[in-house]
């Protein structure tokens, strides 16, 4: 469900599923917690395949943001589309991330 790559303090996470929900949000949280360290400079999360997110998925993304060390900035969400972006905006957490194409 998740591919994680770390290089020189930069973590890239690719969500390889169409749904981030209660059934798999814990896997994302654990994968991120396993690679984010005090030396982490940035985390980029590729959401290209993601079509649906529920509150558990939003919580997992917020958890990743909270794992980041001071000074590293917010997590970067890339390729956020349609319903997923709408949900992030509706619950007003889109402001807590850097969202790019």
The first five atom37 places (N, CA, C, CB, O) and aatype in JSON, in Angstrom:
{
  "aatype": [20, 20, 20, 20, 20, 20, 20, 20, 20, 20, 20, 20, 20, 20, 20, 20, 20, 20, 20, 20, 20, 20, 20, 20, 20, 20, 20, 20, 20, 20, 20, 20, 20, 20, 20, 20, 20, 20, 20, 20, 20, 20, 20, 20, 20, 20, 20, 20, 20, 20, 20, 20, 20, 20, 20, 20, 20, 20, 20, 20, 20, 20, 20, 20, 20, 20, 20, 20, 20, 20, 20, 20, 20, 20, 20, 20, 20, 20, 20, 20, 20, 20, 20, 20, 20, 20, 20, 20, 20, 20, 20, 20, 20, 20, 20, 20, 20, 20, 20, 20, 20],
  "atom_mask": [
    [1, 1, 1, 1, 1],
    [1, 1, 1, 1, 1],
    [1, 1, 1, 1, 1],
    [1, 1, 1, 1, 1],
    [1, 1, 1, 1, 1],
    [1, 1, 1, 1, 1],
    [1, 1, 1, 1, 1],
    [1, 1, 1, 1, 1],
    [1, 1, 1, 1, 1],
    [1, 1, 1, 1, 1],
    [1, 1, 1, 1, 1],
    [1, 1, 1, 1, 1],
    [1, 1, 1, 1, 1],
    [1, 1, 1, 1, 1],
    [1, 1, 1, 1, 1],
    [1, 1, 1, 1, 1],
    [1, 1, 1, 1, 1],
    [1, 1, 1, 1, 1],
    [1, 1, 1, 1, 1],
    [1, 1, 1, 1, 1],
    [1, 1, 1, 1, 1],
    [1, 1, 1, 1, 1],
    [1, 1, 1, 1, 1],
    [1, 1, 1, 1, 1],
    [1, 1, 1, 1, 1],
    [1, 1, 1, 1, 1],
    [1, 1, 1, 1, 1],
    [1, 1, 1, 1, 1],
    [1, 1, 1, 1, 1],
    [1, 1, 1, 1, 1],
    [1, 1, 1, 1, 1],
    [1, 1, 1, 1, 1],
    [1, 1, 1, 1, 1],
    [1, 1, 1, 1, 1],
    [1, 1, 1, 1, 1],
    [1, 1, 1, 1, 1],
    [1, 1, 1, 1, 1],
    [1, 1, 1, 1, 1],
    [1, 1, 1, 1, 1],
    [1, 1, 1, 1, 1],
    [1, 1, 1, 1, 1],
    [1, 1, 1, 1, 1],
    [1, 1, 1, 1, 1],
    [1, 1, 1, 1, 1],
    [1, 1, 1, 1, 1],
    [1, 1, 1, 1, 1],
    [1, 1, 1, 1, 1],
    [1, 1, 1, 1, 1],
    [1, 1, 1, 1, 1],
    [1, 1, 1, 1, 1],
    [1, 1, 1, 1, 1],
    [1, 1, 1, 1, 1],
    [1, 1, 1, 1, 1],
    [1, 1, 1, 1, 1],
    [1, 1, 1, 1, 1],
    [1, 1, 1, 1, 1],
    [1, 1, 1, 1, 1],
    [1, 1, 1, 1, 1],
    [1, 1, 1, 1, 1],
    [1, 1, 1, 1, 1],
    [1, 1, 1, 1, 1],
    [1, 1, 1, 1, 1],
    [1, 1, 1, 1, 1],
    [1, 1, 1, 1, 1],
    [1, 1, 1, 1, 1],
    [1, 1, 1, 1, 1],
    [1, 1, 1, 1, 1],
    [1, 1, 1, 1, 1],
    [1, 1, 1, 1, 1],
    [1, 1, 1, 1, 1],
    [1, 1, 1, 1, 1],
    [1, 1, 1, 1, 1],
    [1, 1, 1, 1, 1],
    [1, 1, 1, 1, 1],
    [1, 1, 1, 1, 1],
    [1, 1, 1, 1, 1],
    [1, 1, 1, 1, 1],
    [1, 1, 1, 1, 1],
    [1, 1, 1, 1, 1],
    [1, 1, 1, 1, 1],
    [1, 1, 1, 1, 1],
    [1, 1, 1, 1, 1],
    [1, 1, 1, 1, 1],
    [1, 1, 1, 1, 1],
    [1, 1, 1, 1, 1],
    [1, 1, 1, 1, 1],
    [1, 1, 1, 1, 1],
    [1, 1, 1, 1, 1],
    [1, 1, 1, 1, 1],
    [1, 1, 1, 1, 1],
    [1, 1, 1, 1, 1],
    [1, 1, 1, 1, 1],
    [1, 1, 1, 1, 1],
    [1, 1, 1, 1, 1],
    [1, 1, 1, 1, 1],
    [1, 1, 1, 1, 1],
    [1, 1, 1, 1, 1],
    [1, 1, 1, 1, 1],
    [1, 1, 1, 1, 1],
    [1, 1, 1, 1, 1],
    [1, 1, 1, 1, 1]
  ],
  "atom_positions": [
    [[0.81, -1.19, 0.0], [0.0, 0.0, 0.0], [0.85, 1.25, 0.0], [-0.92, 0.0, 1.18], [0.44, 2.28, -0.55]],
    [[2.04, 1.19, 0.61], [2.89, 2.36, 0.74], [4.32, 1.99, 0.33], [2.86, 2.91, 2.19], [4.85, 0.97, 0.75]],
    [[4.91, 2.85, -0.5], [6.33, 2.73, -0.8], [7.03, 3.91, -0.14], [6.6, 2.7, -2.35], [6.59, 5.05, -0.26]],
    [[8.13, 3.63, 0.57], [8.86, 4.67, 1.28], [10.3, 4.67, 0.81], [8.78, 4.48, 2.81], [10.93, 3.62, 0.7]],
    [[10.81, 5.86, 0.52], [12.21, 6.01, 0.1], [12.8, 7.18, 0.89], [12.33, 6.25, -1.45], [12.2, 8.25, 0.97]],
    [[13.97, 6.96, 1.47], [14.64, 8.01, 2.24], [16.03, 8.21, 1.66], [14.71, 7.65, 3.75], [16.76, 7.25, 1.42]],
    [[16.4, 9.46, 1.45], [17.74, 9.78, 0.95], [18.14, 11.15, 1.47], [17.78, 9.75, -0.6], [17.46, 12.15, 1.24]],
    [[19.26, 11.19, 2.17], [19.84, 12.44, 2.66], [18.84, 13.31, 3.43], [20.41, 13.24, 1.5], [18.79, 14.52, 3.25]],
    [[18.04, 12.67, 4.28], [17.1, 13.41, 5.12], [15.79, 13.77, 4.44], [17.74, 14.64, 5.59], [14.94, 14.42, 5.04]],
    [[15.63, 13.35, 3.21], [14.39, 13.62, 2.47], [13.62, 12.31, 2.31], [14.69, 14.27, 1.07], [14.13, 11.34, 1.75]],
    [[12.39, 12.3, 2.8], [11.56, 11.1, 2.77], [10.49, 11.29, 1.7], [10.9, 10.83, 4.16], [9.82, 12.32, 1.64]],
    [[10.34, 10.26, 0.85], [9.28, 10.26, -0.15], [8.4, 9.05, 0.11], [9.86, 10.24, -1.61], [8.88, 7.92, 0.2]],
    [[7.11, 9.31, 0.22], [6.13, 8.26, 0.48], [5.14, 8.26, -0.68], [5.39, 8.47, 1.86], [4.58, 9.3, -1.02]],
    [[4.94, 7.1, -1.27], [3.94, 6.97, -2.33], [2.81, 6.09, -1.83], [4.57, 6.37, -3.64], [3.03, 4.95, -1.41]],
    [[1.6, 6.63, -1.86], [0.42, 5.87, -1.45], [-0.08, 5.13, -2.69], [-0.7, 6.81, -0.84], [-0.59, 5.75, -3.63]],
    [[0.05, 3.81, -2.69], [-0.3, 2.99, -3.85], [-1.65, 2.33, -3.71], [0.76, 1.93, -4.08], [-1.8, 1.13, -3.95]],
    [[-2.63, 3.09, -3.32], [-3.99, 2.58, -3.18], [-4.96, 3.7, -3.53], [-4.26, 2.02, -1.74], [-4.59, 4.87, -3.49]],
    [[-6.18, 3.34, -3.86], [-7.17, 4.36, -4.2], [-7.91, 4.89, -2.99], [-8.16, 3.82, -5.2], [-8.62, 5.89, -3.07]],
    [[-7.75, 4.22, -1.84], [-8.5, 4.6, -0.65], [-7.59, 4.63, 0.58], [-9.66, 3.62, -0.42], [-6.89, 3.66, 0.86]],
    [[-7.6, 5.73, 1.3], [-6.87, 5.84, 2.56], [-7.93, 5.99, 3.64], [-5.84, 7.05, 2.57], [-8.52, 7.05, 3.81]],
    [[-8.15, 4.9, 4.38], [-9.23, 4.87, 5.35], [-8.84, 4.03, 6.56], [-10.5, 4.32, 4.72], [-7.67, 3.68, 6.74]],
    [[-9.82, 3.7, 7.37], [-9.59, 2.96, 8.61], [-8.86, 1.64, 8.38], [-10.91, 2.68, 9.29], [-8.11, 1.19, 9.24]],
    [[-9.06, 1.04, 7.23], [-8.46, -0.27, 6.96], [-6.95, -0.22, 6.7], [-9.14, -0.9, 5.79], [-6.27, -1.24, 6.84]],
    [[-6.42, 0.95, 6.32], [-4.99, 1.0, 5.99], [-4.25, 2.23, 6.51], [-4.85, 0.95, 4.52], [-3.05, 2.36, 6.27]],
    [[-4.93, 3.12, 7.21], [-4.28, 4.33, 7.72], [-3.15, 4.0, 8.7], [-5.3, 5.23, 8.4], [-2.14, 4.7, 8.74]],
    [[-3.32, 2.95, 9.48], [-2.28, 2.56, 10.45], [-0.99, 2.17, 9.72], [-2.77, 1.39, 11.33], [0.11, 2.47, 10.19]],
    [[-1.12, 1.52, 8.58], [0.06, 1.14, 7.81], [0.85, 2.37, 7.36], [-0.35, 0.3, 6.58], [2.08, 2.37, 7.42]],
    [[0.15, 3.42, 6.92], [0.82, 4.66, 6.53], [1.5, 5.29, 7.73], [-0.18, 5.64, 5.91], [2.65, 5.72, 7.63]],
    [[0.82, 5.36, 8.85], [1.4, 5.94, 10.06], [2.67, 5.21, 10.48], [0.38, 5.91, 11.21], [3.68, 5.83, 10.79]],
    [[2.62, 3.88, 10.47], [3.77, 3.08, 10.89], [4.93, 3.2, 9.91], [3.36, 1.62, 11.02], [6.09, 3.26, 10.32]],
    [[4.62, 3.23, 8.62], [5.68, 3.37, 7.61], [6.41, 4.7, 7.78], [5.1, 3.27, 6.18], [7.64, 4.76, 7.7]],
    [[5.65, 5.77, 8.0], [6.25, 7.09, 8.19], [7.06, 7.15, 9.48], [5.17, 8.17, 8.2], [8.17, 7.67, 9.5]],
    [[6.5, 6.61, 10.55], [7.2, 6.64, 11.84], [8.5, 5.86, 11.78], [6.3, 6.06, 12.95], [9.44, 6.15, 12.52]],
    [[8.57, 4.88, 10.9], [9.79, 4.09, 10.77], [10.93, 4.79, 10.07], [9.48, 2.84, 10.05], [12.08, 4.35, 10.19]],
    [[10.65, 5.87, 9.35], [11.73, 6.55, 8.61], [11.94, 8.01, 9.01], [11.43, 6.49, 7.15], [13.01, 8.56, 8.75]],
    [[10.96, 8.63, 9.63], [11.13, 10.03, 10.03], [11.94, 10.09, 11.31], [9.75, 10.73, 10.22], [11.59, 9.48, 12.32]],
    [[13.04, 10.84, 11.25], [13.96, 10.97, 12.38], [14.16, 12.46, 12.68], [15.33, 10.27, 12.07], [13.68, 13.31, 11.94]],
    [[14.86, 12.78, 13.75], [15.16, 14.2, 14.02], [15.99, 14.86, 12.92], [15.9, 14.32, 15.34], [16.04, 16.09, 12.84]],
    [[16.63, 14.06, 12.07], [17.44, 14.61, 10.97], [16.64, 14.78, 9.68], [18.63, 13.7, 10.71], [17.18, 15.28, 8.69]],
    [[15.39, 14.39, 9.68], [14.56, 14.5, 8.47], [14.37, 15.96, 8.1], [13.18, 13.81, 8.68], [13.99, 16.79, 8.93]],
    [[14.64, 16.27, 6.83], [14.52, 17.64, 6.33], [13.16, 17.9, 5.7], [15.61, 17.93, 5.33], [12.63, 19.0, 5.79]],
    [[12.6, 16.87, 5.05], [11.3, 17.05, 4.4], [10.64, 15.7, 4.18], [11.45, 17.81, 3.07], [11.31, 14.66, 4.11]],
    [[9.32, 15.73, 4.06], [8.53, 14.54, 3.73], [7.6, 14.93, 2.6], [7.73, 14.0, 4.97], [6.84, 15.89, 2.69]],
    [[7.66, 14.16, 1.52], [6.78, 14.35, 0.36], [5.9, 13.12, 0.23], [7.61, 14.61, -0.95], [6.39, 11.99, 0.2]],
    [[4.6, 13.34, 0.15], [3.64, 12.23, 0.05], [2.94, 12.33, -1.3], [2.6, 12.27, 1.22], [2.22, 13.29, -1.57]],
    [[3.16, 11.32, -2.14], [2.55, 11.26, -3.48], [1.16, 10.64, -3.37], [3.45, 10.45, -4.47], [1.02, 9.47, -3.01]],
    [[0.15, 11.43, -3.68], [-1.25, 11.0, -3.54], [-1.9, 10.74, -4.9], [-2.04, 12.05, -2.78], [-3.13, 10.76, -4.99]],
    [[-1.12, 10.5, -5.94], [-1.64, 10.4, -7.29], [-2.72, 9.32, -7.44], [-0.52, 10.13, -8.25], [-3.71, 9.54, -8.14]],
    [[-2.55, 8.17, -6.81], [-3.51, 7.07, -6.94], [-4.73, 7.23, -6.03], [-2.84, 5.76, -6.65], [-5.73, 6.54, -6.2]],
    [[-4.63, 8.14, -5.06], [-5.66, 8.27, -4.03], [-6.92, 8.93, -4.56], [-5.11, 9.06, -2.85], [-6.87, 10.03, -5.11]],
    [[-8.05, 8.25, -4.39], [-9.34, 8.77, -4.85], [-10.31, 9.02, -3.69], [-9.97, 7.79, -5.83], [-11.29, 9.75, -3.85]],
    [[-10.04, 8.41, -2.51], [-10.93, 8.53, -1.36], [-10.1, 8.61, -0.09], [-11.92, 7.33, -1.3], [-9.1, 7.91, 0.06]],
    [[-10.54, 9.47, 0.82], [-9.9, 9.56, 2.14], [-11.0, 9.79, 3.18], [-8.82, 10.72, 2.18], [-11.92, 10.56, 2.95]],
    [[-10.88, 9.11, 4.33], [-11.83, 9.34, 5.42], [-11.08, 9.97, 6.58], [-12.53, 8.02, 5.86], [-9.91, 10.34, 6.45]],
    [[-11.74, 10.09, 7.72], [-11.13, 10.76, 8.87], [-9.88, 10.04, 9.36], [-12.14, 10.87, 10.0], [-8.95, 10.69, 9.85]],
    [[-9.84, 8.73, 9.25], [-8.64, 7.98, 9.65], [-7.47, 8.33, 8.74], [-8.91, 6.47, 9.62], [-6.33, 8.45, 9.2]],
    [[-7.74, 8.47, 7.46], [-6.7, 8.85, 6.5], [-6.19, 10.26, 6.76], [-7.22, 8.74, 5.08], [-4.99, 10.52, 6.72]],
    [[-7.11, 11.17, 7.02], [-6.72, 12.55, 7.36], [-5.88, 12.53, 8.63], [-7.98, 13.46, 7.54], [-4.87, 13.23, 8.71]],
    [[-6.29, 11.74, 9.61], [-5.52, 11.62, 10.85], [-4.12, 11.09, 10.61], [-6.24, 10.71, 11.82], [-3.17, 11.54, 11.26]],
    [[-3.97, 10.15, 9.69], [-2.64, 9.61, 9.37], [-1.76, 10.7, 8.75], [-2.76, 8.4, 8.4], [-0.58, 10.79, 9.09]],
    [[-2.31, 11.51, 7.87], [-1.54, 12.6, 7.28], [-1.14, 13.62, 8.34], [-2.33, 13.29, 6.16], [-0.01, 14.1, 8.35]],
    [[-2.06, 13.95, 9.24], [-1.74, 14.88, 10.33], [-0.68, 14.31, 11.25], [-3.01, 15.21, 11.13], [0.19, 15.03, 11.74]],
    [[-0.75, 13.0, 11.49], [0.25, 12.32, 12.32], [1.65, 12.47, 11.71], [-0.1, 10.82, 12.49], [2.62, 12.73, 12.42]],
    [[1.74, 12.31, 10.4], [3.03, 12.47, 9.72], [3.53, 13.89, 9.91], [2.9, 12.15, 8.22], [4.71, 14.09, 10.21]],
    [[2.66, 14.87, 9.76], [3.06, 16.27, 9.98], [3.6, 16.46, 11.39], [1.86, 17.22, 9.74], [4.59, 17.16, 11.59]],
    [[2.96, 15.83, 12.36], [3.39, 15.97, 13.76], [4.7, 15.26, 14.05], [2.32, 15.43, 14.68], [5.39, 15.61, 15.01]],
    [[5.06, 14.27, 13.24], [6.33, 13.57, 13.43], [7.53, 14.38, 12.97], [6.3, 12.25, 12.7], [8.66, 14.13, 13.38]],
    [[7.28, 15.35, 12.1], [8.39, 16.12, 11.53], [9.09, 16.96, 12.59], [7.88, 17.02, 10.4], [8.44, 17.57, 13.43]],
    [[10.42, 16.98, 12.54], [11.16, 17.77, 13.52], [10.96, 19.27, 13.28], [12.64, 17.42, 13.47], [10.65, 19.69, 12.16]],
    [[11.15, 20.07, 14.32], [11.03, 21.53, 14.16], [11.98, 22.03, 13.07], [11.34, 22.25, 15.5], [13.11, 21.57, 12.95]],
    [[11.48, 22.96, 12.28], [12.31, 23.55, 11.23], [12.24, 22.84, 9.89], [13.71, 23.59, 11.68], [12.78, 23.34, 8.9]],
    [[11.6, 21.68, 9.83], [11.55, 20.96, 8.56], [10.38, 21.4, 7.7], [11.47, 19.46, 8.81], [10.32, 21.05, 6.52]],
    [[9.45, 22.15, 8.26], [8.28, 22.58, 7.51], [7.23, 21.5, 7.46], [8.67, 22.98, 6.1], [7.46, 20.39, 7.94]],
    [[6.07, 21.82, 6.89], [4.99, 20.82, 6.82], [5.27, 19.75, 5.77], [3.66, 21.51, 6.52], [6.12, 19.93, 4.9]],
    [[4.56, 18.66, 5.86], [4.64, 17.63, 4.83], [4.14, 18.21, 3.51], [3.81, 16.36, 5.23], [3.26, 19.08, 3.49]],
    [[4.71, 17.73, 2.43], [4.32, 18.16, 1.09], [3.45, 17.08, 0.48], [5.58, 18.45, 0.2], [3.87, 15.94, 0.33]],
    [[2.22, 17.44, 0.13], [1.32, 16.51, -0.53], [1.33, 16.83, -2.01], [-0.13, 16.59, 0.06], [1.06, 17.96, -2.4]],
    [[1.65, 15.82, -2.84], [1.69, 16.04, -4.28], [0.58, 15.27, -4.96], [3.05, 15.64, -4.85], [0.14, 14.22, -4.49]],
    [[0.14, 15.8, -6.08], [-0.87, 15.16, -6.94], [-2.16, 14.82, -6.18], [-0.29, 13.88, -7.54], [-2.7, 13.72, -6.3]],
    [[-2.63, 15.78, -5.41], [-3.88, 15.62, -4.66], [-5.02, 16.04, -5.58], [-3.88, 16.46, -3.31], [-5.03, 17.17, -6.08]],
    [[-5.98, 15.13, -5.82], [-7.03, 15.37, -6.8], [-8.42, 15.27, -6.18], [-6.9, 14.39, -7.95], [-8.61, 14.68, -5.12]],
    [[-9.38, 15.85, -6.88], [-10.8, 15.65, -6.68], [-11.29, 15.57, -5.26], [-11.19, 14.45, -7.34], [-11.12, 16.5, -4.47]],
    [[-11.9, 14.45, -4.95], [-12.55, 14.24, -3.66], [-11.58, 14.37, -2.5], [-13.21, 12.88, -3.62], [-11.93, 14.9, -1.44]],
    [[-10.36, 13.89, -2.68], [-9.38, 13.95, -1.59], [-9.09, 15.41, -1.24], [-8.07, 13.21, -2.0], [-9.08, 15.78, -0.07]],
    [[-8.85, 16.24, -2.24], [-8.6, 17.66, -1.99], [-9.83, 18.31, -1.36], [-8.23, 18.38, -3.3], [-9.7, 19.13, -0.44]],
    [[-11.01, 17.96, -1.84], [-12.25, 18.51, -1.28], [-12.39, 18.17, 0.19], [-13.46, 17.99, -2.05], [-12.75, 19.03, 0.99]],
    [[-12.11, 16.93, 0.56], [-12.2, 16.53, 1.97], [-11.19, 17.31, 2.81], [-11.96, 15.01, 2.13], [-11.54, 17.81, 3.87]],
    [[-9.96, 17.42, 2.34], [-8.94, 18.17, 3.1], [-9.37, 19.63, 3.29], [-7.58, 18.11, 2.38], [-9.12, 20.22, 4.34]],
    [[-10.0, 20.2, 2.27], [-10.47, 21.58, 2.39], [-11.68, 21.68, 3.31], [-10.82, 22.13, 1.0], [-11.78, 22.62, 4.1]],
    [[-12.59, 20.73, 3.23], [-13.79, 20.76, 4.08], [-13.45, 20.69, 5.56], [-14.71, 19.62, 3.71], [-14.09, 21.36, 6.38]],
    [[-12.46, 19.88, 5.9], [-12.08, 19.77, 7.31], [-10.98, 20.77, 7.68], [-11.62, 18.34, 7.62], [-10.45, 20.76, 8.79]],
    [[-10.66, 21.61, 6.72], [-9.74, 22.74, 6.89], [-8.33, 22.36, 7.34], [-10.31, 23.68, 7.88], [-7.69, 23.1, 8.07]],
    [[-7.87, 21.21, 6.89], [-6.49, 20.83, 7.21], [-5.56, 21.09, 6.04], [-6.43, 19.36, 7.61], [-4.34, 20.96, 6.19]],
    [[-6.09, 21.45, 4.89], [-5.25, 21.71, 3.73], [-4.22, 22.8, 4.01], [-6.11, 22.1, 2.53], [-3.15, 22.82, 3.39]],
    [[-4.53, 23.69, 4.92], [-3.61, 24.78, 5.27], [-2.39, 24.3, 6.05], [-4.34, 25.82, 6.09], [-1.39, 25.01, 6.14]],
    [[-2.48, 23.11, 6.61], [-1.39, 22.58, 7.44], [-0.32, 21.87, 6.61], [-1.94, 21.61, 8.46], [0.72, 21.47, 7.15]],
    [[-0.56, 21.73, 5.31], [0.36, 21.05, 4.41], [0.75, 22.0, 3.28], [-0.28, 19.75, 3.84], [0.11, 23.02, 3.05]],
    [[1.82, 21.63, 2.6], [2.13, 22.26, 1.32], [1.57, 21.33, 0.26], [3.7, 22.51, 1.12], [1.97, 20.16, 0.19]],
    [[0.65, 21.81, -0.56], [0.02, 20.99, -1.58], [0.47, 21.47, -2.95], [-1.54, 21.03, -1.46], [0.3, 22.64, -3.3]],
    [[1.07, 20.55, -3.73], [1.58, 20.87, -5.05], [1.07, 19.87, -6.08], [3.12, 20.89, -5.05], [0.56, 18.8, -5.73]],
    [[1.21, 20.24, -7.35], [0.82, 19.32, -8.43], [1.93, 18.41, -8.67], [0.45, 20.05, -9.71], [1.84, 17.54, -9.53]]
  ]
}
